[in-house]
Short mmCIF file of C-alpha atoms in Angstrom, two decimals:
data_model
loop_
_atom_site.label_atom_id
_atom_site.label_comp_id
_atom_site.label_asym_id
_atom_site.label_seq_id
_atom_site.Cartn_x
_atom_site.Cartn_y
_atom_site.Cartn_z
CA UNK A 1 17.55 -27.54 -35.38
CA UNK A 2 16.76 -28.89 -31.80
CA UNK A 3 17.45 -32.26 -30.05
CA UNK A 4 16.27 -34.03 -27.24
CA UNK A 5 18.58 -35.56 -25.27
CA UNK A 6 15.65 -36.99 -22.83
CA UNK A 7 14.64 -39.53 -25.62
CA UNK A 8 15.79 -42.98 -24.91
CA UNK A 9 16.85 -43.03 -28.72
CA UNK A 10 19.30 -40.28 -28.53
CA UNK A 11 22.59 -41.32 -28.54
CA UNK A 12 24.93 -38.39 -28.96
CA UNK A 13 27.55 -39.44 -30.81
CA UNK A 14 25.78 -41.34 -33.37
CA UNK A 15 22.34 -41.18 -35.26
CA UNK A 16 19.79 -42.92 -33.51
CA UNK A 17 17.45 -45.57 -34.85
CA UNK A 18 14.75 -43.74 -35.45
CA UNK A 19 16.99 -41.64 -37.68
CA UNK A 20 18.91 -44.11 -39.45
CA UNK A 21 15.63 -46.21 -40.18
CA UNK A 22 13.55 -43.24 -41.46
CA UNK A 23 15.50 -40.19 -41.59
CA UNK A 24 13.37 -38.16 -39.15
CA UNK A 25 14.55 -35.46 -36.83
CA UNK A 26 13.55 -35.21 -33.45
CA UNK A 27 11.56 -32.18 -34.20
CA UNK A 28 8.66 -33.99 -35.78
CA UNK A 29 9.78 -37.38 -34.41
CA UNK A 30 6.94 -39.93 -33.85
CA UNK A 31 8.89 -42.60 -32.29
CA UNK A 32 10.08 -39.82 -29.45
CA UNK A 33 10.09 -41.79 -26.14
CA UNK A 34 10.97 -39.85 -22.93
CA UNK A 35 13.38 -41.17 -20.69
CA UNK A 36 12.28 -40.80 -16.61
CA UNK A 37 15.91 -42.09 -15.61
CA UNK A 38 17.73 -44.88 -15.81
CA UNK A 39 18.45 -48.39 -13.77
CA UNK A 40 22.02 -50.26 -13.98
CA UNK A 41 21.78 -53.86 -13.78
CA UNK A 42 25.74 -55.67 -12.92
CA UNK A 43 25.43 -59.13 -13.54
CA UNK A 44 28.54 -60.06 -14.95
CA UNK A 45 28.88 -63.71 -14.46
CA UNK A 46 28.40 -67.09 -15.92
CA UNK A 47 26.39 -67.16 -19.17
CA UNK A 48 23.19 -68.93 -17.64
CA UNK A 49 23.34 -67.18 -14.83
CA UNK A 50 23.16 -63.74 -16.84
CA UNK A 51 19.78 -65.82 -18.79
CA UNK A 52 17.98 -66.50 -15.87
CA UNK A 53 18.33 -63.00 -14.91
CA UNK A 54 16.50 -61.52 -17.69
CA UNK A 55 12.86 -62.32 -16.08
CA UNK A 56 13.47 -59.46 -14.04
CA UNK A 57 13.08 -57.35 -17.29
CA UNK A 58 9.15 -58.29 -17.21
CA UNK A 59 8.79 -56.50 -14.38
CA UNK A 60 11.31 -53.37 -15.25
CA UNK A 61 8.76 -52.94 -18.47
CA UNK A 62 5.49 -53.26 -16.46
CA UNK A 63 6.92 -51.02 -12.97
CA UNK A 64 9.31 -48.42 -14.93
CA UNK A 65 8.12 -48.43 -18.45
CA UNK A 66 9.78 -45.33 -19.28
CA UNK A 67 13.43 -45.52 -17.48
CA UNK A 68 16.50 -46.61 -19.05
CA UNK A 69 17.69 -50.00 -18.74
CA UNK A 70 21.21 -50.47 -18.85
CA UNK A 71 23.24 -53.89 -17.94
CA UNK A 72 26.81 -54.55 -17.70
CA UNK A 73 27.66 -58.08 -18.27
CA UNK A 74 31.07 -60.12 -19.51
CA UNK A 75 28.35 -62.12 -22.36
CA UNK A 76 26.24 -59.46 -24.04
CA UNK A 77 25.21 -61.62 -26.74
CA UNK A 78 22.70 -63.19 -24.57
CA UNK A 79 20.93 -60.35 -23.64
CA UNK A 80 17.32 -59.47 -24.98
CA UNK A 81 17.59 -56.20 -27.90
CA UNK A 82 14.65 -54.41 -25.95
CA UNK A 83 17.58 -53.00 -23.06
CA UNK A 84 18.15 -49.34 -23.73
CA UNK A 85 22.12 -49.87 -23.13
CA UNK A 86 24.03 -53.05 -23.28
CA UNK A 87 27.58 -53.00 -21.87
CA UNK A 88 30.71 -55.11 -22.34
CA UNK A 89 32.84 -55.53 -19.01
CA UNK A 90 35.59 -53.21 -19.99
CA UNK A 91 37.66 -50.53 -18.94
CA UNK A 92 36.30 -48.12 -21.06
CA UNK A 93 32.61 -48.92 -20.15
CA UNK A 94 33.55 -48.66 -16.27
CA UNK A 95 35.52 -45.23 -17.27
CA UNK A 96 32.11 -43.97 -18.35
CA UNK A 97 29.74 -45.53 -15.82
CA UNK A 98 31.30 -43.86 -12.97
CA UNK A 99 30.55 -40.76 -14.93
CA UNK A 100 27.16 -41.35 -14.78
CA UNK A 101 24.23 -40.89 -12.21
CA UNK A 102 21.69 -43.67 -12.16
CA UNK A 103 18.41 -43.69 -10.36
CA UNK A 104 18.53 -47.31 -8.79
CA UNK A 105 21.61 -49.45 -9.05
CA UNK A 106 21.01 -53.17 -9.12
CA UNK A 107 24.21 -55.55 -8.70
CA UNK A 108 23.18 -59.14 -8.23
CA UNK A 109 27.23 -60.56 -7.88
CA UNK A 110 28.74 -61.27 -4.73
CA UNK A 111 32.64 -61.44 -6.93
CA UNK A 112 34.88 -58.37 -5.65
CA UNK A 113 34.91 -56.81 -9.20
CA UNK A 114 31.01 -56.28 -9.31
CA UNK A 115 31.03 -55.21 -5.74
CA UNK A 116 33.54 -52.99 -6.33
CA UNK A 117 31.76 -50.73 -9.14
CA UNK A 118 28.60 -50.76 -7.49
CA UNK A 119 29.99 -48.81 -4.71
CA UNK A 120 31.86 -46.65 -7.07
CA UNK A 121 29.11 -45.85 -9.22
CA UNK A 122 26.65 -43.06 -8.60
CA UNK A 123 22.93 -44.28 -7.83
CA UNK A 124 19.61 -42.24 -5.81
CA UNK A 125 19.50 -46.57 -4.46
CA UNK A 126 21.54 -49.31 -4.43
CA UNK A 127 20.51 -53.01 -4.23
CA UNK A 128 22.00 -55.92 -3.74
CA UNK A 129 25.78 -56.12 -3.16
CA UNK A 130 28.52 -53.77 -2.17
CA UNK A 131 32.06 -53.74 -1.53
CA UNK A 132 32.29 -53.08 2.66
CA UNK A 133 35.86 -53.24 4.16
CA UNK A 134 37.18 -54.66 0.94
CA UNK A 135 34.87 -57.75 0.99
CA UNK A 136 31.73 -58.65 -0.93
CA UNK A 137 28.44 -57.29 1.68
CA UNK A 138 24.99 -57.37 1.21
CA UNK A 139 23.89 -53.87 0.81
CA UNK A 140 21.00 -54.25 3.20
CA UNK A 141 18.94 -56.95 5.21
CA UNK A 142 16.80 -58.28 2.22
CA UNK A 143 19.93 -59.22 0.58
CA UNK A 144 21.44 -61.23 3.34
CA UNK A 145 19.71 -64.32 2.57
CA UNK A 146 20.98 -64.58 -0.69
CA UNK A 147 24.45 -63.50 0.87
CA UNK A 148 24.43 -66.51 3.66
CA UNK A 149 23.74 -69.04 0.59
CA UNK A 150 27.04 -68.26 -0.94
CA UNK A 151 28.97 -68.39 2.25
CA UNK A 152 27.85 -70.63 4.19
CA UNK A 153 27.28 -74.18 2.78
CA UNK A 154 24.86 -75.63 5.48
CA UNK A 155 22.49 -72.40 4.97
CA UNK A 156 22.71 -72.95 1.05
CA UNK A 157 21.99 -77.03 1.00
CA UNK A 158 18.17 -75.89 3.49
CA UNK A 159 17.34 -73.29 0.77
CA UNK A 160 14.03 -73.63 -0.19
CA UNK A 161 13.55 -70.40 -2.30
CA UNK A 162 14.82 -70.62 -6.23
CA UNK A 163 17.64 -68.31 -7.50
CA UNK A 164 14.33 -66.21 -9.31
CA UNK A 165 12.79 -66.05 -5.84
CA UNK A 166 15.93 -64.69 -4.48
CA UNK A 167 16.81 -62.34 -6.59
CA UNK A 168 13.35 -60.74 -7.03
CA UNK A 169 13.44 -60.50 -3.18
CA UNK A 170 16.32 -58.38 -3.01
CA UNK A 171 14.51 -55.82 -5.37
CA UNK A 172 11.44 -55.97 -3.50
CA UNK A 173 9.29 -57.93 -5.30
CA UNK A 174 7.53 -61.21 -5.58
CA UNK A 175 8.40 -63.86 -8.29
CA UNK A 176 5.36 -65.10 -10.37
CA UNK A 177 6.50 -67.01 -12.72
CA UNK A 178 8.07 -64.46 -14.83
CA UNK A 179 9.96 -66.47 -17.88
CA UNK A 180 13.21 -66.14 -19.38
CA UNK A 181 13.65 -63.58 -22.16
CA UNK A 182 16.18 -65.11 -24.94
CA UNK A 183 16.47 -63.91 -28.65
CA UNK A 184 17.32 -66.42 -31.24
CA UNK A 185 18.82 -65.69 -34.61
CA UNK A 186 17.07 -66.15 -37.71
CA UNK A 187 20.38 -66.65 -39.26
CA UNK A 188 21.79 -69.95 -39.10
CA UNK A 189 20.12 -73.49 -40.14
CA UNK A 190 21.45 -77.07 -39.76
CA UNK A 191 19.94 -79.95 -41.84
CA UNK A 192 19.99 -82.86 -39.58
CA UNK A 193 19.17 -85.83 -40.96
CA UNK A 194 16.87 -87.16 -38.16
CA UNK A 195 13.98 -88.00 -41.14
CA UNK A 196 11.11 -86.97 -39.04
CA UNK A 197 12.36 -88.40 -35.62
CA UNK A 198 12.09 -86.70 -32.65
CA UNK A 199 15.05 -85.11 -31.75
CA UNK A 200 16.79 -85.88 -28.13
CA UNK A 201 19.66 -83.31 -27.66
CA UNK A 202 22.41 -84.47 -25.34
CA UNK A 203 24.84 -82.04 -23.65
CA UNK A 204 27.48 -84.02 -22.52
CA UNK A 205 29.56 -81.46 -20.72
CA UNK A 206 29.45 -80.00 -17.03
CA UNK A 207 31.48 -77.08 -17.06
CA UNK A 208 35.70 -77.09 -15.63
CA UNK A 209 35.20 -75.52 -12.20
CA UNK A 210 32.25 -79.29 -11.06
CA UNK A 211 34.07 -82.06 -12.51
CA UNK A 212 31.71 -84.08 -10.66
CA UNK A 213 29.02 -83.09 -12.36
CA UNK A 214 30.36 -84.86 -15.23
CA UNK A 215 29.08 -88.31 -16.79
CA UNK A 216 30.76 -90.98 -18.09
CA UNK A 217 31.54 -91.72 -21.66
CA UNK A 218 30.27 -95.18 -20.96
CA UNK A 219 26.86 -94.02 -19.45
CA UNK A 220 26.34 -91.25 -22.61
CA UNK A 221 26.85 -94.30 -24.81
CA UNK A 222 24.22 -96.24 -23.10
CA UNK A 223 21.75 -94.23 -23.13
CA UNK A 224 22.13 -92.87 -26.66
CA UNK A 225 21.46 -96.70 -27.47
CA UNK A 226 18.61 -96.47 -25.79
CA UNK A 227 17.16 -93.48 -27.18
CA UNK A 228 18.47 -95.08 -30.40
CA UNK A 229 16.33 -98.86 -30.26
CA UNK A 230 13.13 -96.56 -28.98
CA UNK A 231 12.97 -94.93 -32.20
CA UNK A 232 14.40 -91.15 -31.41
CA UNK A 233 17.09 -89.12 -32.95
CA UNK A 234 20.00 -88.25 -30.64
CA UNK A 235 22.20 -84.98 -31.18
CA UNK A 236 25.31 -84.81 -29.40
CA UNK A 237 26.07 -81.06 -27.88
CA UNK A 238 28.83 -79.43 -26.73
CA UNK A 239 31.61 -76.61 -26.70
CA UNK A 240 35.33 -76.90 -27.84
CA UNK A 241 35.63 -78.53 -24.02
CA UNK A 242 32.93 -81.37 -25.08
CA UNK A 243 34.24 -81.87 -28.59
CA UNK A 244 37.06 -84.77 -28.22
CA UNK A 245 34.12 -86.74 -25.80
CA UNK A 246 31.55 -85.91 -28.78
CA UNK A 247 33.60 -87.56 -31.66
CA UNK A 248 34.63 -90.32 -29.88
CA UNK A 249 30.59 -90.93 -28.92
CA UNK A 250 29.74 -90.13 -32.59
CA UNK A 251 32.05 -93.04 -33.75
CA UNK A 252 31.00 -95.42 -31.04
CA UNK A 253 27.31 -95.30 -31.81
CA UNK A 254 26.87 -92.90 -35.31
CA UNK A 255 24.89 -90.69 -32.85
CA UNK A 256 24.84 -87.13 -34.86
CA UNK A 257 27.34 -84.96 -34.17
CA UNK A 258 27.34 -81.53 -36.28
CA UNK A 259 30.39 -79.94 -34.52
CA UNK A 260 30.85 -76.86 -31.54
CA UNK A 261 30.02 -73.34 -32.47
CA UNK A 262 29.64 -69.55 -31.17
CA UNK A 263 26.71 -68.60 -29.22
CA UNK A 264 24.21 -67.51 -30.99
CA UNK A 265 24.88 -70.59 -34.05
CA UNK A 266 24.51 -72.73 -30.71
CA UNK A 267 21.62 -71.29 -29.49
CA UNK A 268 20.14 -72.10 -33.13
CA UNK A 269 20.94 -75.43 -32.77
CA UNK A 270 19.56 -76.46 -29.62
CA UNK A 271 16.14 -74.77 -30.98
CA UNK A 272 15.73 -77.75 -33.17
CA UNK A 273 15.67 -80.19 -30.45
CA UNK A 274 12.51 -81.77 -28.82
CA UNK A 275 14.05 -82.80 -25.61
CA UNK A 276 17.16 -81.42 -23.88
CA UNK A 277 19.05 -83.85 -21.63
CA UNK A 278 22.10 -81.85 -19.88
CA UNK A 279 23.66 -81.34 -16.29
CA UNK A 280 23.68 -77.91 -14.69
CA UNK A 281 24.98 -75.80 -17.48
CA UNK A 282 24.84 -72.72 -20.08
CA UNK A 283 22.76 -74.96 -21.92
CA UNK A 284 19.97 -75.58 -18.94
CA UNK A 285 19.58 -71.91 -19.46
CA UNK A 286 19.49 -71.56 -23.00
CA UNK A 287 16.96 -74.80 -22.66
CA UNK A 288 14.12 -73.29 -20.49
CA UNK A 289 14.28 -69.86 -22.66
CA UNK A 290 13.62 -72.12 -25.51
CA UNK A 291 10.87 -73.21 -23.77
CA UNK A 292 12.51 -76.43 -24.76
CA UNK A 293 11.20 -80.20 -22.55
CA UNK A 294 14.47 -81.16 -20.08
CA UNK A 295 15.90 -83.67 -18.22
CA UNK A 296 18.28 -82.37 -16.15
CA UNK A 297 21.65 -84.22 -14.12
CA UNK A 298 22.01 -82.77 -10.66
CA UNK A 299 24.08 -84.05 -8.41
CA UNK A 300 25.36 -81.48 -5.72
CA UNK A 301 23.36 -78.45 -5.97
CA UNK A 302 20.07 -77.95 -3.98
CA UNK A 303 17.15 -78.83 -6.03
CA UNK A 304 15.13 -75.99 -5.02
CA UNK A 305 17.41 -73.28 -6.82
CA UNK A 306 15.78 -73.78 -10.50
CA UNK A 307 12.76 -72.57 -11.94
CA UNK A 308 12.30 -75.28 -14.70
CA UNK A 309 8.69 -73.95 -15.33
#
């Protein structure tokens, strides 16, 4: 009985797919893929800021269709099902990454922790950001501009280029358009009782660390009045953080209001809605890779950073 461990099914430790879904060996395997190496993506941060990574991943597929992708991250549930290797931020994922050799090493955060492990880690190339004297560095000179946005605040508020446009620049490449890749689950459904109305989601929150993002009860009531006389259906939105503001909204107008929920049930929701109105939040994200109409609230970050499409 032979094995190859060059297939990007094989696992080692468990059966892979190809196995477990038709019970073949890899002898007479037709769903053998070969494996040319493999490329580590760190992006561990926020959860939109992990989303509007992924168009990166159009480019992985068309440049390196037969390497490895592998991506640590602190929210894997928002990451597409087509990357080879999916990894929690965890002790015993870093214990076994720093075992490993990876052709090119991408790490896109500037936080210490990220920085950190992509110096540790093993790579033929490194891009983006490294530990250097114990402080966050760009690795080399096509990273600095996306370095000087985060530490200087006069460099960040001129920025023309968009986060996309950065962040393709530091691996070389030009941006295009490339969307967002985001799964949705096929099992959750809501009835909401909008009785053929367009439906106006409204994502009331902002997020703890820019309070001043956030609008006022007063304002939220306003306009959900207004969206109300004109004939449309408005949906309250939120996490746990959003959900005292929500029910108090719901009982001042009878604007819907189905509750909070995980991720992925979220993500379900908001696909039902026609028209997303939020601030500069998860749900932006989750909007655009929903391909979903937006009005966005921005107040203090430079206008050229989003690719709304």
């Amino acid at each position: 009985m032979i094995y190859k461990e060059d297939c990007r099914f094989f696992r080692g430790d468990i059966p892979c797919k190809p196995n477990k879904s038709y019970g073949v060996h890899c002898e007479d395997c037709k769903y053998y893929k070969r494996s040319d190496g493999k490329i580590l993506i760190i992006k561990l941060g926020a959860i939109g800021d992990v989303i509007r990574t992924t168009p990166l991943l159009h480019v992985f597929e068309k440049e390196f269709p037969n390497y490895e992708i592998w991506w640590l991250t602190l929210t894997p549930d928002v990451l597409p099902s087509s990357i080879d290797k999916i990894l929690q931020f965890n002790l015993e994922n870093i214990l076994w990454l720093k075992e490993l050799h990876f052709d090119w090493l991408i790490n896109l955060d500037k936080d210490p922790h990220a920085c950190s492990l992509a110096l540790s880690i093993s790579a033929n190339k490194k891009s983006g950001f490294i530990l250097k004297n114990g402080k966050p560095a760009p690795i080399d000179n096509i990273a600095e501009h996306k370095f000087y946005t985060g530490i200087f605040d006069d460099y960040s508020k001129n920025n023309t280029k968009s986060y996309l446009e950065e962040i393709f620049e530091i691996l070389g490449w030009e941006f295009n358009g490339e969307e967002y890749i985001l799964e949705k689950s096929n099992n959750y459904s809501f009835e909401i009782p909008n009785n053929g109305a367009k439906i106006i989601g409204l994502n009331t929150g902002c997020g703890a660390r820019w309070s001043s993002r956030l609008w006022s009860e007063d304002n939220w009531a306003e306009l959900i009045r207004l969206i109300q006389n004109h004939g449309y259906f408005p949906l309250l939105l939120g996490g746990e953080a959003e959900d005292k503001r929500n029910l108090s909204l719901h009982k001042r107008t009878n604007a819907s209001y189905l509750g909070y929920f995980p991720l992925q049930k979220f993500i379900s929701l908001l696909s039902n809605v026609d028209l997303l109105v939020t601030g500069v939040t998860m749900a932006l994200h989750l909007g655009i890779g929903l391909k979903k109409k937006i009005v966005l609230f921005n107040n203090i970050f430079n206008p050229n950073e989003f690719e709304l499409y």
